[in-house]
Amino acid sequence: MARSSATRLLSSLRCSESKRFRPLAVLILDDAALGSDRRAMSTAARAKEEKEPWWKEAMDRVRNIGISAHIDSGKTTLTERVLFYTGRIHEIHEVRGRDGVGAKMDSMDLEREKGITIQSAATYCTWNGYQINIIDTPGHVDFTIEVERALRVLDGAILVLCSVGGVQSQSITVDRQMRRYEVPRLAFINKLDRMGADPWKVLNQARSKLRHHSAAVQVPIGLEEEFQGLVDLVEMKAYYFHGANGEKVTTADIPQNLEALVAEKRRELIEVVSEVDDQLAEAFLNDEPISPVDLRMAIRRATVARKFVPVYMGSAFKNKGVQPLLDGVLNYLPCPTEVENYALDQNKSEEKILLPGTPSGPLVALAFKLEEGRFGQLTYLRIYEGVIRKGDFIINVNTGKKIKVPRLVRMHSDEMEDIQEAHAGQIVAVFGVDCASGDTFTDGSVRYTMTSMSVPEPVMSLAVSPVSKDSGGQFSKALNRFQKEDPTFRVGLDVESGQTIISGMGELHLDIYVERIRREYKVDAKVGKPRVNFRETITQRAEFDYLHKKQSGGQGQYGRVCGYIEPLPLGSPTKFEFENLVIGQAIPSNFIPAIEKGFREASNSGSLIGHPVENIRIALTDGASHAVDSSELAFKLAAIYAFRKCYSAAKPVILEPVMKVELKVPTEFQGSVTGDINKRKGIIVGNDQDGDDTVVVAHVPLNNMFGYSTALRSMTQGKGEFTMEYLEHSTVSQDVQMQLINAHGANKAAE
């Protein structure tokens, strides 16, 4: 035993690049070879004491960060600069790829053409001896699952804000997600070189709209065209950026004309941090001089504890302010051991377990993203604990399958670098591992799963079919792959029309997938009119008592079910409940599952417009069976017919998805835009002034939002912009309900 533990220790020590351990490793092996258990154990204990600092040092030098923001705030441009300054790429390319190359992180053709980021590309770089894993996340609301997945595996994040646009709707969504996953963050106010740049306005917006407890750690030297550099409020130095790509950073004294402003802003920074950090507060109240080191440590403590958000500034496009931001990532964002990650122990009925996050524990890794690569499925893993090696056997806790790791790579956008092993805190990818996103892998010694990620329900559907019959195979292959990669993308079959229905988070989401089918699988697809995912529900209790009896020579069918259906209370976690309240053996217990299956099947399409029925509770109170003629099929059919019969008595209503729409339009168009929202049966819930613009927040039924982007452009001479996200399903008015029922009836008659 001593030998195996010593050999294992030796292999772990060999990973270390630190040379001072080598004589110790040899000594352990000699002892083990001599078979001296006592000496081996004492040496191993000594090695363990020394090993802790080695792990700690290696882990302290890792940062896992994401860069997220509103559309067009300059996330991908910022990442491109970060990669350039850290030496990962040797020239800078712009986002829309006018030079035909495009930004490094936008590796799909479609991304380069549209100038938006669709998938989160993962990359890593080194800065001042620290390893930074960066995940570039999409800013468009239709791709929020990508953002959620990225935040799930990160330890810290940079929230990019535009110095002109300020805090926009998607910034609020992203910030809400960061709060949900408890991610500490820095803010970076970008585009200080643009006309109308006002970082102090944006900082106040972050405090009021995002409720950030924040303060600037930098002051810009000049704004708009005169933006030259930055003053660091912690170190009290001015930084200027020279060279063709701003790679030469020079330090100088603070310009005289800024001294008063800098002193005021530094005092504000110290005040804000001392409100949430006791050590700094003590020094501040005693009027002691606060050194840069004390201030830096206080900001770090407050940021890691998620009580404070340091605000950086710059212009990624003009290559200014990126290097100090990287220093800020190292100084203020946590390393993997400083973040609390919880796993659920499947052996102890999902008891929450805090993972220490050290490489010495059992392996726990989460598959947070899947991609179909040239060499098969590529699975991105975040390792929370333990070490993963090439050739190891790992177990998928969700499916119970044992898998060998054939190839372990580190990702740089769509390029790969083979590695032999990776330890806790790192983000890597493996090939040839069949799994779904959100699966957890362990080494078999524990049965932990990482907490599941919340997946929003799709709100829009399209009917798609391949133009040519020959390409059906490729078409279904594409749909299967996209479903595995993206949990918000669903594929179903319309039973009545036989069409393939794809559902997703909005028009752009589905358009992108149709486009990807065309590009990546060379399949032209016919697309039907977008359909809204309505739901039906009931508003009152209704009894049912149905006897299904059929005699046609031989064994017949016999099954009687009695009971009632009623609406579930508001806010209940399930959408369908079935309860068996039958006393005695009126219905043999082996037929109960068939009855539940019948009710579930019947609730998949309500009788009003054929959409699923939700928020219902079905209670089975009595029934009757026949010794010979009763069967599972008979009871299943009895349940289906009973549901249809009592459904109309339960006063069913139609629910439609309502979207939260945020509009930003110049004030002169406010009247026509709000008039149009009212015409679309929207309810205006907020109306704010932002400079010359009006920001309107409204709740509008999705069914009335088709083609809205074109209408908004024509109303505002192309100056208005809007974003929308799913809010809830709510009851439609009586006249809309009649229209929908009549349209459904006409469609059925036409078919």
PDB file of C-alpha atoms in Angstrom, residues 348-442:
ATOM      1  CA  LYS A 348     -27.685  10.689  -0.489  1.00  0.00           C
ATOM      2  CA  SER A 349     -30.850  11.843  -2.323  1.00  0.00           C
ATOM      3  CA  GLU A 350     -29.218  14.910  -3.904  1.00  0.00           C
ATOM      4  CA  GLU A 351     -27.665  16.293  -0.733  1.00  0.00           C
ATOM      5  CA  LYS A 352     -25.657  19.466  -1.414  1.00  0.00           C
ATOM      6  CA  ILE A 353     -21.895  18.922  -1.123  1.00  0.00           C
ATOM      7  CA  LEU A 354     -19.341  21.733  -1.164  1.00  0.00           C
ATOM      8  CA  LEU A 355     -16.457  20.840  -3.490  1.00  0.00           C
ATOM      9  CA  PRO A 356     -13.041  21.933  -2.174  1.00  0.00           C
ATOM     10  CA  GLY A 357     -11.902  22.325  -5.800  1.00  0.00           C
ATOM     11  CA  THR A 358      -8.403  20.885  -5.317  1.00  0.00           C
ATOM     12  CA  PRO A 359      -6.648  18.554  -7.773  1.00  0.00           C
ATOM     13  CA  SER A 360      -6.071  16.009  -4.982  1.00  0.00           C
ATOM     14  CA  GLY A 361      -9.756  15.036  -4.655  1.00  0.00           C
ATOM     15  CA  PRO A 362     -11.853  12.650  -6.822  1.00  0.00           C
ATOM     16  CA  LEU A 363     -12.549  13.786 -10.394  1.00  0.00           C
ATOM     17  CA  VAL A 364     -15.727  15.865 -10.899  1.00  0.00           C
ATOM     18  CA  ALA A 365     -16.200  17.536 -14.311  1.00  0.00           C
ATOM     19  CA  LEU A 366     -19.202  19.106 -16.046  1.00  0.00           C
ATOM     20  CA  ALA A 367     -19.889  18.925 -19.791  1.00  0.00           C
ATOM     21  CA  PHE A 368     -21.188  22.431 -20.447  1.00  0.00           C
ATOM     22  CA  LYS A 369     -21.070  22.598 -24.236  1.00  0.00           C
ATOM     23  CA  LEU A 370     -21.078  20.197 -27.177  1.00  0.00           C
ATOM     24  CA  GLU A 371     -19.905  20.757 -30.727  1.00  0.00           C
ATOM     25  CA  GLU A 372     -19.847  18.546 -33.768  1.00  0.00           C
ATOM     26  CA  GLY A 373     -16.241  18.799 -34.961  1.00  0.00           C
ATOM     27  CA  ARG A 374     -14.351  17.282 -37.872  1.00  0.00           C
ATOM     28  CA  PHE A 375     -13.324  14.322 -35.679  1.00  0.00           C
ATOM     29  CA  GLY A 376     -16.701  13.641 -34.046  1.00  0.00           C
ATOM     30  CA  GLN A 377     -18.343  15.192 -31.011  1.00  0.00           C
ATOM     31  CA  LEU A 378     -16.249  17.677 -29.090  1.00  0.00           C
ATOM     32  CA  THR A 379     -17.268  18.068 -25.423  1.00  0.00           C
ATOM     33  CA  TYR A 380     -16.178  21.081 -23.372  1.00  0.00           C
ATOM     34  CA  LEU A 381     -15.493  20.161 -19.741  1.00  0.00           C
ATOM     35  CA  ARG A 382     -15.005  22.349 -16.697  1.00  0.00           C
ATOM     36  CA  ILE A 383     -13.043  20.358 -14.123  1.00  0.00           C
ATOM     37  CA  TYR A 384     -14.243  21.197 -10.619  1.00  0.00           C
ATOM     38  CA  GLU A 385     -12.098  18.731  -8.706  1.00  0.00           C
ATOM     39  CA  GLY A 386      -9.409  16.111  -9.315  1.00  0.00           C
ATOM     40  CA  VAL A 387      -7.240  15.425 -12.370  1.00  0.00           C
ATOM     41  CA  ILE A 388      -8.246  14.053 -15.787  1.00  0.00           C
ATOM     42  CA  ARG A 389      -5.642  12.277 -17.930  1.00  0.00           C
ATOM     43  CA  LYS A 390      -5.626  11.046 -21.498  1.00  0.00           C
ATOM     44  CA  GLY A 391      -6.454   7.311 -21.503  1.00  0.00           C
ATOM     45  CA  ASP A 392      -8.285   7.430 -18.126  1.00  0.00           C
ATOM     46  CA  PHE A 393     -11.660   5.768 -17.639  1.00  0.00           C
ATOM     47  CA  ILE A 394     -14.362   8.191 -16.521  1.00  0.00           C
ATOM     48  CA  ILE A 395     -18.027   7.570 -15.670  1.00  0.00           C
ATOM     49  CA  ASN A 396     -20.986   9.646 -16.893  1.00  0.00           C
ATOM     50  CA  VAL A 397     -23.085   9.924 -13.708  1.00  0.00           C
ATOM     51  CA  ASN A 398     -26.251  10.869 -15.631  1.00  0.00           C
ATOM     52  CA  THR A 399     -26.221   7.716 -17.805  1.00  0.00           C
ATOM     53  CA  GLY A 400     -23.952   5.419 -15.778  1.00  0.00           C
ATOM     54  CA  LYS A 401     -21.733   4.690 -18.815  1.00  0.00           C
ATOM     55  CA  LYS A 402     -17.991   4.112 -18.440  1.00  0.00           C
ATOM     56  CA  ILE A 403     -15.948   5.950 -21.074  1.00  0.00           C
ATOM     57  CA  LYS A 404     -12.252   6.095 -21.940  1.00  0.00           C
ATOM     58  CA  VAL A 405     -10.782   9.561 -22.632  1.00  0.00           C
ATOM     59  CA  PRO A 406      -9.270   9.066 -26.116  1.00  0.00           C
ATOM     60  CA  ARG A 407      -7.994  12.604 -26.649  1.00  0.00           C
ATOM     61  CA  LEU A 408      -7.692  15.634 -24.382  1.00  0.00           C
ATOM     62  CA  VAL A 409      -7.307  19.086 -25.920  1.00  0.00           C
ATOM     63  CA  ARG A 410      -7.157  22.708 -24.890  1.00  0.00           C
ATOM     64  CA  MET A 411      -9.281  24.932 -27.098  1.00  0.00           C
ATOM     65  CA  HIS A 412      -8.372  28.175 -28.779  1.00  0.00           C
ATOM     66  CA  SER A 413     -11.588  29.184 -30.613  1.00  0.00           C
ATOM     67  CA  ASP A 414     -11.759  26.392 -33.232  1.00  0.00           C
ATOM     68  CA  GLU A 415      -8.102  25.321 -33.039  1.00  0.00           C
ATOM     69  CA  MET A 416      -6.894  22.594 -30.699  1.00  0.00           C
ATOM     70  CA  GLU A 417      -3.779  21.880 -28.709  1.00  0.00           C
ATOM     71  CA  ASP A 418      -3.267  18.317 -27.419  1.00  0.00           C
ATOM     72  CA  ILE A 419      -2.468  17.951 -23.704  1.00  0.00           C
ATOM     73  CA  GLN A 420      -1.792  14.879 -21.558  1.00  0.00           C
ATOM     74  CA  GLU A 421      -3.639  15.914 -18.398  1.00  0.00           C
ATOM     75  CA  ALA A 422      -5.580  18.745 -16.800  1.00  0.00           C
ATOM     76  CA  HIS A 423      -6.432  19.497 -13.174  1.00  0.00           C
ATOM     77  CA  ALA A 424      -9.211  21.194 -11.204  1.00  0.00           C
ATOM     78  CA  GLY A 425     -10.082  24.723 -12.267  1.00  0.00           C
ATOM     79  CA  GLN A 426      -9.235  24.214 -15.940  1.00  0.00           C
ATOM     80  CA  ILE A 427     -11.503  24.208 -18.994  1.00  0.00           C
ATOM     81  CA  VAL A 428     -10.642  21.528 -21.571  1.00  0.00           C
ATOM     82  CA  ALA A 429     -12.320  19.580 -24.363  1.00  0.00           C
ATOM     83  CA  VAL A 430     -12.461  15.826 -25.009  1.00  0.00           C
ATOM     84  CA  PHE A 431     -13.178  13.934 -28.219  1.00  0.00           C
ATOM     85  CA  GLY A 432     -15.327  10.928 -28.894  1.00  0.00           C
ATOM     86  CA  VAL A 433     -17.318  11.089 -25.641  1.00  0.00           C
ATOM     87  CA  ASP A 434     -21.027  10.600 -26.218  1.00  0.00           C
ATOM     88  CA  CYS A 435     -23.027  12.731 -23.774  1.00  0.00           C
ATOM     89  CA  ALA A 436     -25.537  15.566 -23.545  1.00  0.00           C
ATOM     90  CA  SER A 437     -24.844  19.076 -22.311  1.00  0.00           C
ATOM     91  CA  GLY A 438     -25.114  19.327 -18.527  1.00  0.00           C
ATOM     92  CA  ASP A 439     -23.835  15.765 -17.863  1.00  0.00           C
ATOM     93  CA  THR A 440     -21.366  15.240 -14.993  1.00  0.00           C
ATOM     94  CA  PHE A 441     -18.303  12.974 -15.188  1.00  0.00           C
ATOM     95  CA  THR A 442     -16.483  11.412 -12.218  1.00  0.00           C
TER      96      THR A 442
END
